[in-house]
XYZ file of C-alpha atoms in Angstrom:
743
model
C 263.332 14.121 243.317
C 263.916 15.677 239.827
C 265.462 14.433 236.580
C 267.305 15.799 233.486
C 268.221 15.509 230.614
C 272.059 15.688 229.418
C 273.403 16.201 225.729
C 276.904 14.290 227.040
C 280.228 15.749 225.688
C 280.889 13.257 222.709
C 280.706 14.648 219.224
C 279.877 11.761 218.149
C 276.969 10.896 215.442
C 276.160 7.567 217.327
C 275.237 9.409 220.818
C 273.605 12.781 219.963
C 270.673 12.210 221.515
C 269.395 13.113 225.138
C 270.570 10.705 227.923
C 268.329 10.738 231.547
C 270.037 11.128 235.265
C 268.446 11.262 238.528
C 269.510 14.883 239.891
C 270.603 14.086 243.847
C 269.078 16.126 246.530
C 272.403 17.913 247.608
C 272.579 19.052 243.835
C 268.852 20.522 243.104
C 269.451 24.274 243.519
C 273.250 24.372 241.642
C 271.944 22.532 238.787
C 270.225 24.046 235.723
C 269.743 24.170 232.416
C 272.882 25.272 230.469
C 275.070 23.857 233.110
C 277.912 21.125 232.677
C 278.200 18.160 234.577
C 280.083 15.393 235.304
C 278.217 11.547 235.035
C 278.681 7.703 234.925
C 278.106 6.741 231.164
C 278.079 3.118 230.141
C 278.204 -0.534 231.315
C 281.898 0.329 233.272
C 280.774 4.359 234.756
C 283.074 6.108 233.253
C 283.436 9.324 234.052
C 282.538 11.828 231.203
C 280.914 15.768 230.834
C 277.410 16.068 229.411
C 275.163 19.833 229.233
C 271.879 19.635 231.086
C 269.591 20.573 228.170
C 266.021 19.892 230.837
C 265.062 19.702 233.886
C 261.597 17.935 234.846
C 259.835 16.620 237.935
C 258.849 12.563 236.383
C 261.171 10.672 234.967
C 260.990 9.451 231.143
C 262.039 6.065 231.760
C 262.341 3.291 235.038
C 263.281 5.269 237.493
C 265.583 1.587 238.931
C 267.212 1.771 235.592
C 268.536 5.682 236.193
C 271.645 7.031 237.202
C 272.751 10.220 238.869
C 275.160 12.942 238.023
C 277.726 12.775 239.580
C 278.596 16.283 240.933
C 278.377 19.882 238.417
C 281.828 21.668 236.828
C 282.944 24.138 238.659
C 284.505 26.130 235.970
C 282.078 25.387 233.759
C 279.971 28.913 231.912
C 276.354 28.511 232.349
C 274.361 28.842 229.399
C 271.035 30.318 228.900
C 267.803 27.929 227.256
C 267.664 30.423 224.989
C 271.266 29.247 223.849
C 269.837 26.177 223.850
C 266.792 26.433 221.583
C 269.358 28.256 218.541
C 271.953 24.517 219.212
C 269.066 22.785 218.497
C 267.772 25.451 215.676
C 271.522 24.819 213.986
C 271.749 20.765 214.344
C 267.895 20.680 212.406
C 268.607 23.812 209.466
C 272.318 23.402 208.532
C 273.953 19.958 209.844
C 274.924 18.844 213.229
C 275.263 17.096 216.196
C 273.916 18.619 219.432
C 277.320 19.092 220.588
C 278.725 20.577 217.836
C 276.056 22.831 217.742
C 276.526 23.743 221.462
C 280.325 24.558 221.554
C 279.039 26.408 218.383
C 276.271 29.067 220.644
C 278.719 28.618 223.720
C 282.059 30.641 222.441
C 283.876 30.417 225.599
C 284.257 26.997 227.633
C 285.524 27.299 230.602
C 286.768 30.010 233.045
C 289.483 31.756 232.638
C 291.591 32.469 235.638
C 290.317 35.759 236.688
C 292.305 39.368 236.411
C 292.869 41.360 240.345
C 293.702 44.220 240.999
C 295.264 45.311 243.802
C 293.963 49.004 245.464
C 294.775 50.969 248.633
C 292.243 52.530 251.436
C 292.715 54.447 254.827
C 291.024 51.650 257.035
C 290.946 54.377 259.953
C 288.624 57.515 260.071
C 290.352 60.700 258.313
C 290.640 61.996 261.158
C 293.114 59.641 262.921
C 294.485 59.616 259.212
C 295.985 62.759 260.199
C 296.969 62.595 263.676
C 298.876 59.351 261.768
C 300.564 61.992 259.429
C 301.346 64.429 261.928
C 303.150 62.031 263.963
C 305.034 60.948 260.785
C 305.984 64.928 260.165
C 307.126 65.479 263.747
C 309.435 62.264 263.739
C 312.432 63.352 261.781
C 313.474 59.961 260.726
C 309.885 59.442 259.131
C 309.256 57.805 255.536
C 308.877 59.869 253.208
C 306.771 57.434 250.719
C 304.190 56.864 254.250
C 303.666 60.413 254.316
C 303.066 60.781 250.357
C 300.658 57.999 250.344
C 297.952 59.043 253.430
C 298.430 62.801 251.891
C 297.265 61.134 248.442
C 294.629 58.626 250.348
C 292.853 62.014 252.441
C 292.387 63.381 249.133
C 290.838 60.589 247.180
C 289.032 57.122 248.687
C 291.164 54.332 246.539
C 294.228 54.339 245.179
C 295.335 52.049 242.539
C 298.248 49.295 243.820
C 300.017 50.451 240.677
C 299.709 53.542 240.722
C 301.052 53.948 244.148
C 303.915 51.884 243.765
C 304.982 52.921 240.257
C 304.048 56.605 239.335
C 304.471 58.172 243.486
C 307.273 55.737 244.197
C 305.903 54.730 247.325
C 308.186 51.922 248.213
C 306.220 48.183 248.917
C 307.066 48.216 252.191
C 305.973 51.987 253.498
C 302.681 50.785 252.480
C 303.142 47.006 254.314
C 303.959 48.869 257.971
C 300.790 51.009 257.356
C 298.454 48.128 256.412
C 300.078 46.145 259.894
C 299.542 48.754 262.161
C 295.386 49.232 261.116
C 295.981 52.158 258.709
C 295.265 51.073 255.402
C 293.897 48.827 254.476
C 294.955 46.567 251.198
C 291.765 44.229 248.470
C 291.938 42.615 245.359
C 289.113 43.648 243.404
C 288.227 41.846 239.784
C 289.120 44.130 236.888
C 288.206 42.891 233.335
C 290.162 43.202 230.508
C 289.506 45.010 227.988
C 290.538 44.964 224.356
C 289.738 47.585 221.966
C 291.651 51.292 221.828
C 290.917 53.735 223.639
C 288.778 56.566 222.250
C 291.092 60.397 222.360
C 287.584 62.181 222.888
C 283.716 61.171 222.520
C 281.738 61.843 219.608
C 278.442 63.410 220.316
C 275.208 62.391 218.253
C 275.684 63.676 214.139
C 272.751 65.393 212.800
C 271.168 62.539 209.843
C 270.279 64.183 207.100
C 266.721 63.744 205.879
C 267.444 59.607 204.125
C 269.172 58.324 207.359
C 266.252 60.224 209.467
C 263.747 58.778 207.675
C 264.817 55.505 208.110
C 265.718 55.941 211.332
C 262.432 57.037 212.662
C 260.415 54.240 210.595
C 262.902 51.928 212.746
C 262.363 53.211 215.280
C 258.558 54.134 215.161
C 258.304 50.236 214.211
C 259.802 48.380 217.691
C 257.872 51.257 219.486
C 254.835 49.461 218.821
C 256.048 46.461 219.346
C 256.181 45.071 215.317
C 259.775 43.247 214.879
C 260.862 42.852 211.314
C 263.756 42.406 209.541
C 265.033 45.648 207.595
C 267.561 45.830 204.906
C 269.592 48.866 204.542
C 270.482 49.417 201.228
C 272.364 52.035 201.039
C 275.000 53.480 198.341
C 278.985 53.612 199.701
C 279.403 56.005 201.777
C 275.844 56.695 202.388
C 276.107 56.428 206.421
C 274.666 53.167 207.030
C 276.481 53.256 210.224
C 274.907 56.651 212.149
C 271.467 55.126 211.432
C 272.814 51.939 212.943
C 273.493 54.230 216.054
C 270.848 56.034 216.206
C 268.556 53.388 216.463
C 270.923 51.092 218.604
C 270.793 54.847 221.214
C 266.813 54.328 221.005
C 267.284 50.114 221.836
C 269.505 50.965 224.886
C 267.826 53.412 225.985
C 264.577 51.542 226.540
C 267.140 48.848 228.983
C 267.340 46.827 226.325
C 271.056 44.995 224.535
C 272.589 45.197 220.647
C 274.989 43.245 219.307
C 276.856 44.420 215.675
C 278.093 42.203 213.459
C 280.772 42.969 211.378
C 282.762 41.144 208.446
C 286.024 40.596 209.211
C 288.750 41.176 212.285
C 289.218 44.342 209.281
C 286.814 46.375 209.959
C 287.215 45.372 213.847
C 289.244 48.936 214.723
C 287.283 51.763 212.441
C 284.226 50.379 213.050
C 284.783 50.416 217.140
C 286.105 53.320 217.349
C 283.138 54.872 215.830
C 280.566 52.790 218.107
C 282.923 53.255 221.234
C 283.587 57.229 220.546
C 279.400 57.601 220.887
C 278.353 54.920 223.411
C 281.806 54.726 225.376
C 282.698 52.103 227.965
C 278.940 50.185 226.964
C 280.546 48.610 224.093
C 282.626 46.153 224.167
C 284.341 43.316 220.910
C 284.811 39.539 220.575
C 287.268 38.244 217.995
C 288.927 35.573 217.113
C 292.763 37.060 217.898
C 291.817 37.921 221.772
C 292.841 35.830 224.647
C 290.818 33.525 226.129
C 291.401 35.901 229.417
C 290.143 38.623 226.658
C 287.145 37.023 225.563
C 286.184 35.112 228.478
C 286.199 38.409 230.528
C 283.329 40.262 227.638
C 281.624 36.738 227.898
C 280.931 37.880 231.957
C 280.486 41.884 231.271
C 277.393 41.170 228.696
C 275.900 38.031 231.032
C 276.410 41.022 234.059
C 274.910 43.739 231.692
C 278.468 45.891 232.195
C 277.803 46.285 228.605
C 275.169 46.745 226.298
C 276.609 46.624 222.635
C 279.250 43.640 221.762
C 280.715 43.725 217.992
C 282.496 41.461 216.465
C 282.225 39.178 213.392
C 280.090 35.679 213.431
C 280.471 34.018 216.565
C 279.627 38.022 218.324
C 276.142 36.791 217.126
C 276.136 34.060 220.685
C 276.692 36.738 223.046
C 274.864 35.999 226.165
C 272.719 39.114 226.798
C 269.764 39.083 228.747
C 267.204 41.335 227.232
C 268.684 41.342 223.946
C 266.745 44.531 222.213
C 268.203 44.378 218.318
C 270.818 43.019 216.123
C 272.713 44.503 213.527
C 274.789 42.815 210.522
C 276.612 45.275 208.158
C 277.885 44.231 205.134
C 275.810 41.005 204.822
C 277.151 39.832 202.382
C 279.928 39.344 203.278
C 281.144 35.674 202.796
C 282.236 35.272 206.613
C 279.263 35.049 207.760
C 279.127 31.547 207.004
C 280.414 28.958 209.287
C 282.904 26.979 207.294
C 283.214 24.559 209.815
C 280.434 22.099 211.040
C 276.992 23.417 211.899
C 277.764 25.258 208.341
C 275.645 27.739 209.686
C 275.008 31.232 207.950
C 275.026 34.648 210.460
C 272.468 35.636 208.661
C 269.181 33.254 208.790
C 270.445 32.632 212.719
C 270.288 36.370 214.112
C 266.557 36.307 212.552
C 265.626 32.884 214.732
C 267.745 34.392 217.479
C 265.882 37.859 217.410
C 262.073 35.342 216.963
C 262.873 34.101 220.564
C 263.402 37.483 222.390
C 261.412 39.739 220.178
C 264.086 41.734 218.475
C 264.259 43.834 215.806
C 267.024 43.361 212.605
C 268.377 45.532 210.907
C 271.132 44.581 207.731
C 272.770 46.455 205.667
C 274.662 46.887 202.411
C 275.491 48.633 199.218
C 275.693 45.240 197.842
C 273.202 43.026 199.453
C 272.988 39.793 198.603
C 270.699 37.895 196.596
C 269.178 36.245 199.007
C 268.569 39.135 201.562
C 267.161 41.231 198.509
C 265.420 39.316 197.023
C 263.336 38.373 200.805
C 263.064 42.303 200.907
C 261.561 42.557 197.653
C 259.048 40.088 198.024
C 257.933 41.265 201.657
C 259.359 39.024 203.926
C 262.318 41.529 204.911
C 261.549 45.529 204.937
C 263.330 47.956 202.133
C 265.189 50.892 203.111
C 267.131 52.857 200.098
C 269.284 55.296 200.725
C 270.498 56.562 197.182
C 272.708 59.851 198.351
C 276.226 59.614 200.263
C 275.762 61.300 203.484
C 277.793 64.254 202.880
C 276.686 64.593 199.837
C 279.591 64.100 197.765
C 279.298 63.109 194.543
C 279.898 58.836 193.490
C 283.191 58.418 191.837
C 283.091 58.008 188.095
C 284.901 55.286 187.118
C 286.922 54.543 183.555
C 287.254 50.452 183.178
C 290.457 49.705 181.484
C 290.771 46.904 179.045
C 293.985 45.082 179.192
C 293.512 43.491 176.465
C 294.318 46.979 174.557
C 297.746 47.639 177.304
C 299.134 44.115 175.663
C 298.719 45.036 172.538
C 300.109 48.466 173.058
C 302.828 46.432 174.623
C 302.433 47.873 178.038
C 303.138 43.703 179.715
C 302.709 45.587 183.497
C 300.211 45.696 186.092
C 300.131 49.384 186.142
C 297.795 50.297 182.913
C 298.952 52.958 181.548
C 295.690 55.815 182.963
C 296.795 53.817 186.322
C 300.243 55.323 186.817
C 299.416 58.432 185.150
C 296.445 58.991 187.517
C 298.886 57.563 190.547
C 301.898 60.440 189.412
C 298.298 63.196 189.499
C 297.483 62.335 192.820
C 301.137 61.947 194.454
C 301.774 65.769 193.264
C 298.507 66.553 195.072
C 299.006 65.201 198.339
C 296.262 62.553 197.791
C 295.898 58.619 198.884
C 295.435 56.012 197.098
C 294.080 52.682 196.932
C 295.321 49.541 194.880
C 293.113 46.495 195.003
C 293.966 42.914 194.594
C 292.473 40.031 195.687
C 295.724 38.283 195.524
C 298.310 37.833 198.576
C 301.933 37.373 199.014
C 303.389 36.666 194.986
C 300.348 34.063 194.875
C 301.947 32.736 191.803
C 301.305 28.355 191.711
C 304.535 26.895 189.844
C 304.375 25.731 186.303
C 307.243 24.270 184.214
C 307.502 26.593 180.731
C 308.176 23.834 178.753
C 306.279 20.831 178.880
C 303.173 22.473 181.148
C 304.205 20.251 184.419
C 302.299 22.345 188.030
C 304.188 21.793 190.965
C 301.673 20.455 193.347
C 301.119 19.754 196.929
C 301.954 15.857 197.517
C 299.175 16.070 200.545
C 297.050 18.218 198.381
C 295.676 18.142 195.271
C 296.547 22.146 194.648
C 298.789 24.348 193.011
C 302.127 24.941 195.282
C 302.747 28.610 195.640
C 305.420 30.699 195.369
C 306.937 32.574 198.532
C 309.127 34.901 199.415
C 312.709 33.332 200.086
C 312.737 31.065 197.546
C 310.192 28.352 199.028
C 306.316 26.776 197.777
C 303.996 26.830 199.680
C 300.647 24.801 200.113
C 297.552 27.276 201.028
C 295.162 24.302 202.678
C 297.947 22.232 204.895
C 301.149 24.264 205.440
C 302.995 22.290 203.707
C 306.639 24.041 202.844
C 309.445 23.424 200.449
C 312.403 25.415 198.835
C 311.318 26.583 195.194
C 311.965 23.726 192.313
C 314.786 25.247 189.881
C 313.910 22.225 187.527
C 311.194 20.952 186.451
C 310.285 17.174 188.039
C 308.387 15.596 185.081
C 310.815 17.031 182.132
C 313.873 18.411 183.822
C 313.516 21.688 181.637
C 315.474 24.442 183.438
C 312.225 26.937 182.802
C 310.517 26.769 185.355
C 308.631 30.316 187.070
C 305.141 31.317 188.149
C 302.857 34.001 187.669
C 303.929 36.453 190.507
C 300.410 38.666 190.620
C 299.883 39.214 194.623
C 300.012 42.164 196.187
C 304.047 41.571 197.273
C 304.824 42.090 193.359
C 302.505 44.727 193.074
C 304.025 46.879 195.806
C 307.832 45.928 194.302
C 306.403 47.995 190.791
C 304.644 50.260 192.171
C 308.218 50.976 194.144
C 310.086 50.875 191.407
C 307.595 53.343 189.378
C 307.555 55.691 192.401
C 310.104 55.735 194.290
C 309.503 58.279 196.578
C 306.072 57.231 197.536
C 305.388 56.023 200.910
C 303.548 52.546 200.410
C 301.651 50.563 202.416
C 301.001 46.781 202.113
C 297.932 45.103 203.778
C 297.558 40.989 203.423
C 297.413 38.012 205.380
C 300.814 37.965 205.175
C 301.755 41.522 206.529
C 298.178 41.523 209.653
C 299.632 37.923 210.929
C 300.193 40.060 214.494
C 297.366 40.532 217.020
C 297.021 43.881 216.325
C 298.186 43.809 212.338
C 295.017 45.363 210.833
C 295.448 48.181 213.182
C 298.167 49.079 212.952
C 298.273 49.571 208.839
C 294.998 50.942 209.706
C 295.663 53.745 211.886
C 298.895 54.883 209.717
C 297.445 55.086 206.018
C 294.799 57.071 208.243
C 297.276 59.336 209.590
C 298.671 59.953 206.435
C 301.697 58.324 207.426
C 301.549 56.599 203.543
C 300.695 57.348 200.405
C 299.292 54.321 198.496
C 297.410 51.770 200.392
C 297.915 48.209 198.435
C 295.687 45.101 199.930
C 293.217 42.746 199.455
C 289.782 42.349 200.011
C 290.053 43.148 203.479
C 291.213 47.157 202.300
C 287.702 47.834 200.087
C 284.991 47.056 203.183
C 283.848 49.412 205.181
C 286.600 52.103 205.527
C 286.499 55.631 205.467
C 289.847 57.321 204.335
C 289.071 61.425 203.602
C 291.810 62.090 201.750
C 291.848 58.873 199.067
C 290.624 59.687 195.475
C 292.023 56.914 193.590
C 291.107 53.355 193.743
C 292.621 50.301 191.049
C 291.515 47.003 190.617
C 294.620 46.092 189.746
C 292.850 42.226 188.098
C 289.095 42.331 188.178
C 288.197 38.962 186.216
C 290.163 37.097 189.094
C 287.393 36.873 191.271
C 284.969 36.133 187.641
C 286.851 33.163 186.304
C 286.308 31.104 190.233
C 284.240 27.849 189.034
C 281.390 28.934 191.379
C 277.784 30.523 190.748
C 278.516 33.003 193.133
C 281.600 34.133 190.817
C 279.465 37.389 188.974
C 277.934 38.626 192.565
C 281.553 38.497 194.504
C 282.725 40.357 191.469
C 280.407 43.032 191.002
C 280.455 43.021 195.159
C 283.998 43.669 195.408
C 284.636 46.198 192.139
C 281.649 48.012 193.967
C 282.683 48.807 197.624
C 286.570 48.791 196.038
C 285.267 51.999 193.791
C 283.395 53.501 196.739
C 286.373 53.282 198.579
C 287.189 56.555 196.469
C 285.555 60.261 196.644
C 284.384 59.336 200.351
C 285.934 63.633 201.585
C 286.059 66.864 199.850
C 287.746 66.180 196.606
C 286.489 63.865 193.918
C 286.779 60.290 193.663
C 287.728 58.425 191.071
C 288.275 54.345 190.566
C 289.927 52.844 187.268
C 288.795 48.827 186.905
C 291.526 46.623 184.728
C 290.053 43.781 182.897
C 290.373 41.739 180.215
C 286.694 41.328 180.593
C 285.239 45.094 179.706
C 282.205 44.247 178.524
C 281.194 41.627 181.570
C 277.863 42.827 182.689
C 279.442 42.343 186.817
C 281.888 45.113 185.048
C 280.055 47.316 183.917
C 277.028 47.668 186.294
C 279.949 47.540 189.437
C 281.388 50.822 187.267
C 277.876 52.116 187.284
C 277.546 51.450 190.879
C 274.153 50.097 189.624
C 272.311 47.868 191.364
C 269.028 46.900 190.250
C 270.615 46.139 187.053
C 273.074 43.797 188.543
C 271.069 41.862 190.363
C 267.784 41.714 187.316
C 270.374 39.927 185.039
C 271.964 38.086 187.752
C 268.455 36.794 189.440
C 267.598 35.517 185.406
C 271.098 33.294 185.080
C 270.215 31.974 188.885
C 266.470 31.035 187.802
C 267.570 29.468 184.821
C 270.035 27.214 186.348
C 267.920 26.872 190.097
C 270.551 28.131 191.916
C 269.755 30.002 195.491
C 268.047 31.816 195.777
C 265.936 30.924 192.770
C 266.083 26.886 194.572
C 268.162 25.853 197.434
C 270.826 23.418 197.066
C 272.464 20.769 199.682
C 275.864 20.033 199.142
C 276.520 17.011 200.737
C 280.989 15.626 201.091
C 282.230 12.202 202.228
C 285.429 12.024 202.861
C 288.713 9.002 204.260
C 292.167 8.231 203.546
C 291.133 5.190 201.477
C 289.743 6.883 198.408
C 287.517 3.535 197.644
C 286.203 3.834 200.780
C 284.734 7.840 200.107
C 284.284 6.653 197.114
C 281.460 3.600 197.788
C 280.417 5.708 200.376
C 279.192 8.487 198.500
C 277.356 5.720 195.855
C 275.115 4.704 198.736
C 274.068 7.700 200.460
C 272.913 8.944 196.748
C 271.159 5.631 196.665
C 269.722 6.741 200.200
C 268.419 9.737 198.484
C 267.218 8.775 195.788
C 265.435 6.323 198.118
C 264.261 9.460 200.549
C 262.903 11.241 197.623
C 263.207 10.200 194.184
C 261.597 13.264 192.758
C 264.287 15.591 194.256
C 267.084 16.536 191.443
C 270.657 15.107 191.938
C 274.321 15.659 191.077
C 277.315 13.728 191.475
C 278.504 12.168 193.513
C 281.752 13.638 191.779
C 285.933 14.357 193.013
C 285.094 17.749 195.530
C 287.045 20.725 194.283
C 289.570 19.493 196.208
C 289.710 16.317 195.569
C 292.083 15.058 197.814
C 293.433 17.310 201.245
C 296.181 16.342 203.316
C 296.337 13.152 202.778
C 291.919 12.836 203.026
C 290.260 11.968 199.762
C 286.826 13.588 199.127
C 283.417 12.674 197.763
C 280.437 15.907 197.540
C 276.545 15.238 196.193
C 274.735 18.170 196.029
C 270.728 17.977 195.853
C 268.341 20.698 194.575
C 264.664 21.569 195.691
C 262.269 24.715 196.073
C 261.442 23.731 199.432
C 264.801 24.173 202.406
C 262.716 21.834 204.397
C 262.934 18.981 201.297
C 266.647 19.418 201.732
C 266.477 19.125 205.708
C 264.396 15.437 205.450
C 267.516 14.646 202.834
C 270.010 15.016 205.634
C 267.639 13.265 208.325
C 267.372 10.931 206.300
C 270.832 9.807 206.336
C 271.600 11.005 209.188
C 269.604 7.972 210.697
C 270.244 5.892 208.013
C 274.518 7.021 209.679
C 273.122 5.353 212.678
C 272.069 2.302 211.631
C 274.714 1.395 209.488
C 278.208 -0.705 210.006
C 280.015 -0.503 207.071
C 282.341 2.485 205.897
C 282.344 4.184 210.177
C 285.618 5.224 209.234
C 284.267 7.916 206.822
C 282.970 11.575 207.834
C 279.738 12.491 206.055
C 279.178 16.747 206.631
C 276.299 18.599 205.368
C 275.979 22.394 203.455
C 272.845 23.980 202.731
C 272.575 26.992 199.914
C 276.952 26.467 199.879
C 278.726 30.007 199.609
C 281.218 27.984 197.568
C 282.678 25.578 196.121
C 283.123 22.354 198.472
């Protein structure tokens, strides 16, 4: 007899443990690790679902008290033991229930309807088919559709139903008549939904330059000798990191192994996938959140069956169920989108390194502006550092000018466009060259305030300002609350109420006013809401259907437009003034990436950074494309204040619909932490960055420690306390290790 350990399918910390069940003899051959099953649970034996996380021959408990598994969930997707190990890693290192972790590593929870296509083929020999065709031709009243079908099937073995009935215009009745006579047969075969576009032509291998070849050969040599490391490729913008990735990928695929390529967000999907697809063809597929459940399910199945060798996608693609994974690539590894915003709040970088350790795979991280965490590990020797100092085609880096907006104001220019930027835009437009304008805000994005008393209009459900949008409406960007734009101040009654209009929509209006003949595209969250919104805008700009592309940070990451010779950064200070210790790093990364979009073709490029803080080290070093200088200054600041990567931080958030309960529970947890580790640094409890969100009150505690495991022990003590606590059970507590934004 066999016994199974199960995690029940309820995301509740009090039930976050394994339960032992008997495997009935009739299910022994069917049940294996990762399957979803139905079990009787509790005193009333109510039927619930759970995941099998272990199988063994000897019971751990009294057999007389064990219950049998009722049945297997027919439409469940089995998960491998490797993914169960990953789930356990997420639970331990990031804080969650095992069930939450399992649901994270299983992107597809159930089977979707299979997509089938009908195919027509001969049910008789070709000689018999020719006899049937001759009989048709001798009959003056024969059906032309039957003749056309038999002629086609004598040329090809299988004919697609859609092709036959639509393109060849063969009536359905003719096909069915031949089927009834036993001349042809109709089969339904499964076809997989393929979510990405077909490439126009297959591109051959690109000859690597000396730097690229040295980087690729170093990694391949280590793989061949069984040394599986984590590499950080630090290459300037345009240095051809992707070509290095593809050279190593080809090597790994030729060894019969599979590759996962992570990209930071959906905006990069189109260009990135096309580059891989033109090199590797149908062996490439994609996962992303905008795909239909059917498309995602099919890619999951294609990966498991070995039909594809490369999966490209954002963070969730890391859990692709490849059986022989050999390489994980994380492009633009510095991007914040690699950190999950929901429990478990894992980071793809560390999770990828752990998954690679389970399979003996290699990890490649790539960035022109590496995160401080990755770069510090590289210079300490934990990662292998590889540097690409030059652009792939030998182009010069873009020149960069810093414009002091304070001087612009003093000269009377209150426009979003400085005089120098307008001058350069006019020059580029006259030369039929393209321009990118970057502003890290979408829409009008103006908070609405009273000029008389200073009152800021806020969302009634969240402690955040409402923002003005087109159509005379104000919106909350957290809960979606919408109301008509106020005409008078609700506090003092003044008519002088308005918004700071500094978003991409307003910038688009200004550019069109200044350059009426310019063709302008805008790319932000509002214009890319459709399924293919990103692809349509990027394709149009790549095809020179527009002269100016205006957008948020999604336009400055990884895109390669050879005709772009001017990049304008409209307001560098927006990210610089965030109340977050990452603000300097984020500003440097955004500005460096933006500057790097210019001059990637044959014409030299120039970038203009507009700022009120031209002396700030993040602005100066990004203008000079000087990562090393930035890293030294930023690392010294982090070390002084004990911020990651010089230390570790655990953020703990307590939330409740009752403000008093949130305050009381946070105070109790702070006491639990002090009792668990009296020497640890505790900050708070205090109100969260947004103290009230969707009518829920939120309190936070931050804990600092040099050792990550010390914070894990704090998390474990809190988990243990919460299991035993009977008071304040209506509150919710979650953890964020080394948060990348203020919680």
